């Protein structure tokens, strides 16, 4: 079971804070550092000092880390033109020595679009499908050849399809709860399917849909990695769990029901139940980015048992 650290910087974080967490992620033996792609806070937090851009952040971290994978859950398709995104991701992959992964979603948070003057189209899923075709098509085009695409939303003519990523293939993540279109999209384009904040039962059901869609598309369902993203709140005793839950404005019972919360033994057991339904990777949503002792505890008492 791979454990990855997943952050939500729109809730309030500087680049330096993210760098500190990323370096701790690397030093403590976790597999990867991922971040959300949002420009507006959610809930009652103040969000200060303001948003950081996902791919600018990852470019910086690419030069200041050495081992961990770097990526997004999920890059908002509404934020970037697909040709530009292909260039950005390829460049950051080069800067990291081939450690980047692209999670790409349709975009959903209308208020952040209004706040920063970003168009919020009604038909987002069709655009996402074309974006995936373009980004992966540009990367797959041989050097010296050109790439053309003529779709409903995007039109590319004689693109040189440069630059190329350092990796032969940048892993693409697709995720969500959609019952029909999302599994079909994952079957076509994804190296990994991620379901965020879902119960074991709902995860098993959605993984089954994706596996069926892959088989229908003539693809081995085992070609994909299946993963979960879950909020994490671990403590060495009940008092520490309660303190960490309060720090992120959550209730312990709710976190235990909907996330990974409790003692190390409780969390290891719950992760094992996700593994039992086919999840091979967990993104630990870390909401208090100043609590590095939390990371150390997860590394020494949870990750150590799983490995």
mmCIF file of C-alpha atoms in Angstrom:
data_model
loop_
_atom_site.group_PDB
_atom_site.id
_atom_site.type_symbol
_atom_site.label_atom_id
_atom_site.label_comp_id
_atom_site.label_asym_id
_atom_site.label_seq_id
_atom_site.Cartn_x
_atom_site.Cartn_y
_atom_site.Cartn_z
ATOM 1 C CA UNK A 1 0.000 0.000 0.000
ATOM 2 C CA UNK A 2 1.460 3.330 -1.088
ATOM 3 C CA UNK A 3 0.794 6.268 1.224
ATOM 4 C CA UNK A 4 0.851 9.715 -0.330
ATOM 5 C CA UNK A 5 0.441 13.116 1.287
ATOM 6 C CA UNK A 6 -2.347 15.277 -0.139
ATOM 7 C CA UNK A 7 -2.654 18.962 0.770
ATOM 8 C CA UNK A 8 -5.318 21.656 0.312
ATOM 9 C CA UNK A 9 -3.305 24.903 0.136
ATOM 10 C CA UNK A 10 -6.306 27.088 -0.740
ATOM 11 C CA UNK A 11 -7.287 26.744 2.916
ATOM 12 C CA UNK A 12 -4.223 28.827 3.844
ATOM 13 C CA UNK A 13 -0.577 28.053 3.070
ATOM 14 C CA UNK A 14 2.483 29.796 1.698
ATOM 15 C CA UNK A 15 4.902 28.174 -0.727
ATOM 16 C CA UNK A 16 7.419 27.899 2.126
ATOM 17 C CA UNK A 17 4.884 25.940 4.186
ATOM 18 C CA UNK A 18 4.256 23.589 1.290
ATOM 19 C CA UNK A 19 7.997 23.162 0.767
ATOM 20 C CA UNK A 20 8.434 22.239 4.437
ATOM 21 C CA UNK A 21 5.673 19.634 4.204
ATOM 22 C CA UNK A 22 7.041 18.264 0.921
ATOM 23 C CA UNK A 23 10.531 17.879 2.377
ATOM 24 C CA UNK A 24 9.091 16.146 5.430
ATOM 25 C CA UNK A 25 7.094 13.894 3.092
ATOM 26 C CA UNK A 26 10.334 12.920 1.391
ATOM 27 C CA UNK A 27 12.397 12.546 4.566
ATOM 28 C CA UNK A 28 9.762 10.407 6.282
ATOM 29 C CA UNK A 29 9.542 7.906 3.434
ATOM 30 C CA UNK A 30 6.159 8.688 1.930
ATOM 31 C CA UNK A 31 5.654 7.971 -1.756
ATOM 32 C CA UNK A 32 4.453 11.344 -3.035
ATOM 33 C CA UNK A 33 3.318 14.892 -2.348
ATOM 34 C CA UNK A 34 0.109 15.984 -4.078
ATOM 35 C CA UNK A 35 -1.908 19.152 -3.854
ATOM 36 C CA UNK A 36 -5.328 20.407 -4.846
ATOM 37 C CA UNK A 37 -5.847 22.937 -7.624
ATOM 38 C CA UNK A 38 -8.092 25.662 -6.206
ATOM 39 C CA UNK A 39 -7.985 29.439 -6.036
ATOM 40 C CA UNK A 40 -10.581 30.038 -3.313
ATOM 41 C CA UNK A 41 -10.900 28.846 0.264
ATOM 42 C CA UNK A 42 -13.749 26.614 1.364
ATOM 43 C CA UNK A 43 -15.591 26.800 4.658
ATOM 44 C CA UNK A 44 -14.932 29.086 7.607
ATOM 45 C CA UNK A 45 -11.132 29.379 7.359
ATOM 46 C CA UNK A 46 -9.632 32.745 6.405
ATOM 47 C CA UNK A 47 -7.489 31.263 3.614
ATOM 48 C CA UNK A 48 -4.626 33.635 4.350
ATOM 49 C CA UNK A 49 -2.265 34.566 2.822
ATOM 50 C CA UNK A 50 -4.191 33.575 -0.311
ATOM 51 C CA UNK A 51 -4.000 30.910 -3.010
ATOM 52 C CA UNK A 52 -0.912 29.428 -4.597
ATOM 53 C CA UNK A 53 -0.951 28.031 -8.122
ATOM 54 C CA UNK A 54 -0.658 24.243 -8.323
ATOM 55 C CA UNK A 55 1.789 23.977 -11.206
ATOM 56 C CA UNK A 56 3.965 26.892 -10.117
ATOM 57 C CA UNK A 57 4.183 25.224 -6.697
ATOM 58 C CA UNK A 58 5.080 21.855 -8.216
ATOM 59 C CA UNK A 59 7.731 23.472 -10.424
ATOM 60 C CA UNK A 60 9.409 24.859 -7.319
ATOM 61 C CA UNK A 61 9.149 21.566 -5.454
ATOM 62 C CA UNK A 62 10.546 19.735 -8.480
ATOM 63 C CA UNK A 63 13.847 21.541 -7.952
ATOM 64 C CA UNK A 64 13.864 21.262 -4.154
ATOM 65 C CA UNK A 65 13.051 17.561 -3.707
ATOM 66 C CA UNK A 66 14.797 14.476 -5.038
ATOM 67 C CA UNK A 67 12.683 11.339 -4.699
ATOM 68 C CA UNK A 68 8.970 11.864 -4.115
ATOM 69 C CA UNK A 69 6.397 11.859 -6.889
ATOM 70 C CA UNK A 70 4.606 15.190 -7.421
ATOM 71 C CA UNK A 71 1.107 15.773 -8.716
ATOM 72 C CA UNK A 72 -2.412 17.149 -8.504
ATOM 73 C CA UNK A 73 -5.750 15.910 -7.231
ATOM 74 C CA UNK A 74 -7.111 17.271 -9.503
ATOM 75 C CA UNK A 75 -5.971 19.954 -11.926
ATOM 76 C CA UNK A 76 -9.110 21.875 -12.925
ATOM 77 C CA UNK A 77 -9.721 21.590 -16.641
ATOM 78 C CA UNK A 78 -11.418 24.991 -16.591
ATOM 79 C CA UNK A 79 -8.216 26.742 -15.468
ATOM 80 C CA UNK A 80 -5.916 25.945 -18.390
ATOM 81 C CA UNK A 81 -6.050 25.415 -22.130
ATOM 82 C CA UNK A 82 -5.002 21.808 -22.857
ATOM 83 C CA UNK A 83 -2.069 22.739 -25.099
ATOM 84 C CA UNK A 84 -0.703 25.064 -22.425
ATOM 85 C CA UNK A 85 -1.251 22.439 -19.734
ATOM 86 C CA UNK A 86 0.677 19.849 -21.765
ATOM 87 C CA UNK A 87 3.627 22.271 -21.954
ATOM 88 C CA UNK A 88 3.459 23.095 -18.232
ATOM 89 C CA UNK A 89 3.325 19.487 -17.075
ATOM 90 C CA UNK A 90 6.065 18.375 -19.477
ATOM 91 C CA UNK A 91 8.339 21.166 -18.260
ATOM 92 C CA UNK A 92 7.761 20.383 -14.582
ATOM 93 C CA UNK A 93 8.385 16.709 -15.353
ATOM 94 C CA UNK A 94 11.722 17.657 -16.891
ATOM 95 C CA UNK A 95 12.526 19.868 -13.899
ATOM 96 C CA UNK A 96 11.828 16.969 -11.518
ATOM 97 C CA UNK A 97 13.750 14.352 -13.459
ATOM 98 C CA UNK A 98 10.569 12.473 -14.343
ATOM 99 C CA UNK A 99 8.555 12.465 -11.104
ATOM 100 C CA UNK A 100 5.316 14.170 -12.128
ATOM 101 C CA UNK A 101 1.779 12.769 -12.329
ATOM 102 C CA UNK A 102 -1.245 14.589 -13.747
ATOM 103 C CA UNK A 103 -4.614 14.334 -12.096
ATOM 104 C CA UNK A 104 -7.091 16.076 -14.381
ATOM 105 C CA UNK A 105 -10.723 16.828 -13.639
ATOM 106 C CA UNK A 106 -13.491 18.895 -15.161
ATOM 107 C CA UNK A 107 -13.523 21.649 -12.511
ATOM 108 C CA UNK A 108 -16.522 22.169 -10.263
ATOM 109 C CA UNK A 109 -16.196 25.097 -7.828
ATOM 110 C CA UNK A 110 -18.107 27.886 -9.557
ATOM 111 C CA UNK A 111 -17.412 30.522 -6.898
ATOM 112 C CA UNK A 112 -13.649 30.474 -7.470
ATOM 113 C CA UNK A 113 -14.239 31.042 -11.162
ATOM 114 C CA UNK A 114 -16.406 34.066 -10.387
ATOM 115 C CA UNK A 115 -13.825 35.370 -7.898
ATOM 116 C CA UNK A 116 -10.965 35.362 -10.410
ATOM 117 C CA UNK A 117 -12.745 35.941 -13.713
ATOM 118 C CA UNK A 118 -12.338 32.396 -15.029
ATOM 119 C CA UNK A 119 -15.022 31.198 -17.478
ATOM 120 C CA UNK A 120 -17.178 28.427 -16.041
ATOM 121 C CA UNK A 121 -18.683 26.583 -19.014
ATOM 122 C CA UNK A 122 -21.893 24.643 -18.709
ATOM 123 C CA UNK A 123 -20.563 21.629 -20.633
ATOM 124 C CA UNK A 124 -17.459 20.635 -18.710
ATOM 125 C CA UNK A 125 -17.303 16.867 -19.183
ATOM 126 C CA UNK A 126 -17.109 17.025 -22.981
ATOM 127 C CA UNK A 127 -14.316 19.567 -22.643
ATOM 128 C CA UNK A 128 -12.485 17.281 -20.207
ATOM 129 C CA UNK A 129 -12.611 14.414 -22.681
ATOM 130 C CA UNK A 130 -11.096 16.603 -25.411
ATOM 131 C CA UNK A 131 -8.497 17.947 -22.978
ATOM 132 C CA UNK A 132 -7.376 14.412 -22.171
ATOM 133 C CA UNK A 133 -7.181 13.531 -25.862
ATOM 134 C CA UNK A 134 -5.082 16.613 -26.562
ATOM 135 C CA UNK A 135 -2.687 16.417 -23.614
ATOM 136 C CA UNK A 136 -1.959 12.720 -24.056
ATOM 137 C CA UNK A 137 -1.902 13.084 -27.848
ATOM 138 C CA UNK A 138 0.660 15.880 -27.732
ATOM 139 C CA UNK A 139 2.951 13.866 -25.468
ATOM 140 C CA UNK A 140 2.604 10.727 -27.615
ATOM 141 C CA UNK A 141 3.462 12.470 -30.887
ATOM 142 C CA UNK A 142 6.941 11.560 -32.106
ATOM 143 C CA UNK A 143 9.550 14.313 -32.216
ATOM 144 C CA UNK A 144 9.605 15.765 -35.711
ATOM 145 C CA UNK A 145 5.946 14.984 -36.323
ATOM 146 C CA UNK A 146 2.974 17.270 -35.761
ATOM 147 C CA UNK A 147 -0.308 16.880 -33.923
ATOM 148 C CA UNK A 148 -3.738 17.939 -35.175
ATOM 149 C CA UNK A 149 -7.024 17.884 -33.303
ATOM 150 C CA UNK A 150 -10.371 19.237 -34.433
ATOM 151 C CA UNK A 151 -13.017 18.888 -31.779
ATOM 152 C CA UNK A 152 -16.114 20.630 -30.522
ATOM 153 C CA UNK A 153 -14.266 22.810 -28.023
ATOM 154 C CA UNK A 154 -10.618 22.848 -29.110
ATOM 155 C CA UNK A 155 -8.821 23.049 -32.449
ATOM 156 C CA UNK A 156 -5.079 22.412 -32.905
ATOM 157 C CA UNK A 157 -3.352 22.549 -36.296
ATOM 158 C CA UNK A 158 0.192 21.350 -36.981
ATOM 159 C CA UNK A 159 1.309 21.566 -33.383
ATOM 160 C CA UNK A 160 4.984 20.598 -32.989
ATOM 161 C CA UNK A 161 3.841 18.829 -29.806
ATOM 162 C CA UNK A 162 6.799 20.036 -27.785
ATOM 163 C CA UNK A 163 8.268 19.876 -25.211
ATOM 164 C CA UNK A 164 8.237 16.220 -24.221
ATOM 165 C CA UNK A 165 8.114 15.057 -20.595
ATOM 166 C CA UNK A 166 11.153 13.334 -19.113
ATOM 167 C CA UNK A 167 9.062 10.201 -18.551
ATOM 168 C CA UNK A 168 8.089 8.069 -21.479
ATOM 169 C CA UNK A 169 4.523 8.378 -20.178
ATOM 170 C CA UNK A 170 3.354 10.767 -17.491
ATOM 171 C CA UNK A 171 0.831 8.881 -15.329
ATOM 172 C CA UNK A 172 -2.671 10.286 -15.725
ATOM 173 C CA UNK A 173 -5.169 10.172 -12.856
ATOM 174 C CA UNK A 174 -8.913 10.418 -13.334
ATOM 175 C CA UNK A 175 -11.359 10.251 -10.477
ATOM 176 C CA UNK A 176 -14.808 10.879 -9.140
ATOM 177 C CA UNK A 177 -18.141 9.347 -8.222
ATOM 178 C CA UNK A 178 -19.883 9.419 -11.605
ATOM 179 C CA UNK A 179 -21.458 6.076 -12.426
ATOM 180 C CA UNK A 180 -21.173 6.000 -16.231
ATOM 181 C CA UNK A 181 -19.135 8.659 -18.009
ATOM 182 C CA UNK A 182 -16.331 8.800 -15.438
ATOM 183 C CA UNK A 183 -15.536 5.059 -15.569
ATOM 184 C CA UNK A 184 -15.564 5.148 -19.380
ATOM 185 C CA UNK A 185 -13.166 8.103 -19.388
ATOM 186 C CA UNK A 186 -10.886 6.323 -16.917
ATOM 187 C CA UNK A 187 -10.895 3.216 -19.081
ATOM 188 C CA UNK A 188 -9.714 5.276 -22.066
ATOM 189 C CA UNK A 189 -7.134 7.554 -20.528
ATOM 190 C CA UNK A 190 -6.238 6.772 -16.910
ATOM 191 C CA UNK A 191 -3.255 5.027 -15.419
ATOM 192 C CA UNK A 192 -4.888 5.449 -12.024
ATOM 193 C CA UNK A 193 -8.473 5.820 -10.878
ATOM 194 C CA UNK A 194 -9.023 7.767 -7.658
ATOM 195 C CA UNK A 195 -12.194 8.096 -5.643
ATOM 196 C CA UNK A 196 -12.192 10.916 -3.083
ATOM 197 C CA UNK A 197 -13.782 10.781 0.362
ATOM 198 C CA UNK A 198 -15.784 7.619 -0.228
ATOM 199 C CA UNK A 199 -16.790 4.776 2.050
ATOM 200 C CA UNK A 200 -15.412 1.289 1.585
ATOM 201 C CA UNK A 201 -18.736 0.191 0.112
ATOM 202 C CA UNK A 202 -18.964 3.096 -2.334
ATOM 203 C CA UNK A 203 -15.319 2.665 -3.304
ATOM 204 C CA UNK A 204 -15.818 -1.015 -4.062
ATOM 205 C CA UNK A 205 -18.863 -0.222 -6.190
ATOM 206 C CA UNK A 206 -17.035 2.479 -8.166
ATOM 207 C CA UNK A 207 -13.898 0.393 -8.648
ATOM 208 C CA UNK A 208 -16.156 -2.310 -10.037
ATOM 209 C CA UNK A 209 -17.640 0.112 -12.545
ATOM 210 C CA UNK A 210 -14.192 1.202 -13.694
ATOM 211 C CA UNK A 211 -13.008 -2.388 -14.023
ATOM 212 C CA UNK A 212 -16.087 -3.238 -16.076
ATOM 213 C CA UNK A 213 -15.556 -0.195 -18.305
ATOM 214 C CA UNK A 214 -11.925 -1.147 -18.851
ATOM 215 C CA UNK A 215 -12.880 -4.685 -19.806
ATOM 216 C CA UNK A 216 -15.549 -3.383 -22.191
ATOM 217 C CA UNK A 217 -12.908 -1.142 -23.799
ATOM 218 C CA UNK A 218 -10.640 -4.129 -24.351
ATOM 219 C CA UNK A 219 -8.248 -3.187 -21.587
ATOM 220 C CA UNK A 220 -7.009 -5.329 -18.698
ATOM 221 C CA UNK A 221 -8.646 -3.814 -15.576
ATOM 222 C CA UNK A 222 -5.477 -4.638 -13.635
ATOM 223 C CA UNK A 223 -3.576 -2.142 -15.805
ATOM 224 C CA UNK A 224 -5.002 0.612 -13.607
ATOM 225 C CA UNK A 225 -4.049 1.573 -10.072
ATOM 226 C CA UNK A 226 -7.117 2.046 -7.853
ATOM 227 C CA UNK A 227 -6.790 4.601 -5.071
ATOM 228 C CA UNK A 228 -8.635 6.552 -2.381
ATOM 229 C CA UNK A 229 -8.240 10.038 -0.961
ATOM 230 C CA UNK A 230 -9.239 10.327 2.691
ATOM 231 C CA UNK A 231 -8.769 12.905 5.435
ATOM 232 C CA UNK A 232 -6.301 11.695 8.077
ATOM 233 C CA UNK A 233 -6.288 12.371 11.815
ATOM 234 C CA UNK A 234 -4.059 10.069 13.857
ATOM 235 C CA UNK A 235 -3.064 10.365 17.511
ATOM 236 C CA UNK A 236 -1.102 8.248 19.922
ATOM 237 C CA UNK A 237 -4.086 8.432 22.328
ATOM 238 C CA UNK A 238 -7.682 9.687 22.376
ATOM 239 C CA UNK A 239 -6.674 13.116 23.662
ATOM 240 C CA UNK A 240 -4.264 13.665 20.778
ATOM 241 C CA UNK A 241 -6.830 12.512 18.232
ATOM 242 C CA UNK A 242 -9.373 14.942 19.691
ATOM 243 C CA UNK A 243 -6.855 17.799 19.639
ATOM 244 C CA UNK A 244 -5.997 17.191 16.000
ATOM 245 C CA UNK A 245 -9.652 16.893 15.020
ATOM 246 C CA UNK A 246 -10.453 20.196 16.761
ATOM 247 C CA UNK A 247 -7.545 21.889 14.991
ATOM 248 C CA UNK A 248 -9.171 21.171 11.618
ATOM 249 C CA UNK A 249 -12.718 21.879 12.772
ATOM 250 C CA UNK A 250 -13.945 18.297 12.634
ATOM 251 C CA UNK A 251 -15.522 15.826 15.074
ATOM 252 C CA UNK A 252 -13.696 12.615 15.949
ATOM 253 C CA UNK A 253 -16.696 10.338 15.373
ATOM 254 C CA UNK A 254 -17.355 11.897 11.976
ATOM 255 C CA UNK A 255 -13.706 11.502 10.981
ATOM 256 C CA UNK A 256 -13.700 7.875 12.059
ATOM 257 C CA UNK A 257 -16.811 7.251 9.970
ATOM 258 C CA UNK A 258 -15.680 9.109 6.864
ATOM 259 C CA UNK A 259 -11.889 9.183 6.969
ATOM 260 C CA UNK A 260 -8.844 7.666 8.590
ATOM 261 C CA UNK A 261 -8.931 8.663 12.239
ATOM 262 C CA UNK A 262 -7.988 7.237 15.604
ATOM 263 C CA UNK A 263 -4.980 5.422 16.955
ATOM 264 C CA UNK A 264 -2.317 4.063 14.600
ATOM 265 C CA UNK A 265 -3.766 0.578 15.045
ATOM 266 C CA UNK A 266 -7.269 1.771 14.150
ATOM 267 C CA UNK A 267 -6.024 3.553 11.041
ATOM 268 C CA UNK A 268 -3.922 0.589 9.907
ATOM 269 C CA UNK A 269 -6.975 -1.643 10.273
ATOM 270 C CA UNK A 270 -9.166 0.707 8.267
ATOM 271 C CA UNK A 271 -6.554 1.052 5.514
ATOM 272 C CA UNK A 272 -6.451 -2.734 5.399
ATOM 273 C CA UNK A 273 -10.180 -2.773 4.712
ATOM 274 C CA UNK A 274 -9.685 -0.433 1.746
ATOM 275 C CA UNK A 275 -6.879 -2.674 0.523
ATOM 276 C CA UNK A 276 -9.279 -5.583 0.729
ATOM 277 C CA UNK A 277 -11.558 -4.055 -1.922
ATOM 278 C CA UNK A 278 -8.696 -3.345 -4.312
ATOM 279 C CA UNK A 279 -7.283 0.022 -3.263
ATOM 280 C CA UNK A 280 -3.531 0.021 -3.760
ATOM 281 C CA UNK A 281 -2.809 3.635 -2.826
ATOM 282 C CA UNK A 282 -4.127 6.076 -0.234
ATOM 283 C CA UNK A 283 -3.834 9.856 -0.463
ATOM 284 C CA UNK A 284 -3.798 11.145 3.105
ATOM 285 C CA UNK A 285 -5.520 14.537 3.124
ATOM 286 C CA UNK A 286 -3.436 16.503 5.621
ATOM 287 C CA UNK A 287 -5.355 19.612 6.657
ATOM 288 C CA UNK A 288 -3.108 21.042 9.399
ATOM 289 C CA UNK A 289 0.098 21.768 7.505
ATOM 290 C CA UNK A 290 1.898 23.099 10.575
ATOM 291 C CA UNK A 291 1.632 19.810 12.499
ATOM 292 C CA UNK A 292 4.720 17.967 11.313
ATOM 293 C CA UNK A 293 4.573 15.704 14.380
ATOM 294 C CA UNK A 294 1.420 14.276 12.817
ATOM 295 C CA UNK A 295 3.375 13.303 9.723
ATOM 296 C CA UNK A 296 6.115 11.726 11.830
ATOM 297 C CA UNK A 297 3.571 9.669 13.779
ATOM 298 C CA UNK A 298 1.906 8.429 10.591
ATOM 299 C CA UNK A 299 5.299 7.501 9.163
ATOM 300 C CA UNK A 300 6.560 5.641 12.211
ATOM 301 C CA UNK A 301 3.351 4.037 13.432
ATOM 302 C CA UNK A 302 1.123 3.606 10.369
ATOM 303 C CA UNK A 303 3.327 3.452 7.287
ATOM 304 C CA UNK A 304 5.868 1.264 9.076
ATOM 305 C CA UNK A 305 3.196 -1.359 9.811
ATOM 306 C CA UNK A 306 1.868 -1.311 6.257
ATOM 307 C CA UNK A 307 5.288 -1.792 4.696
#
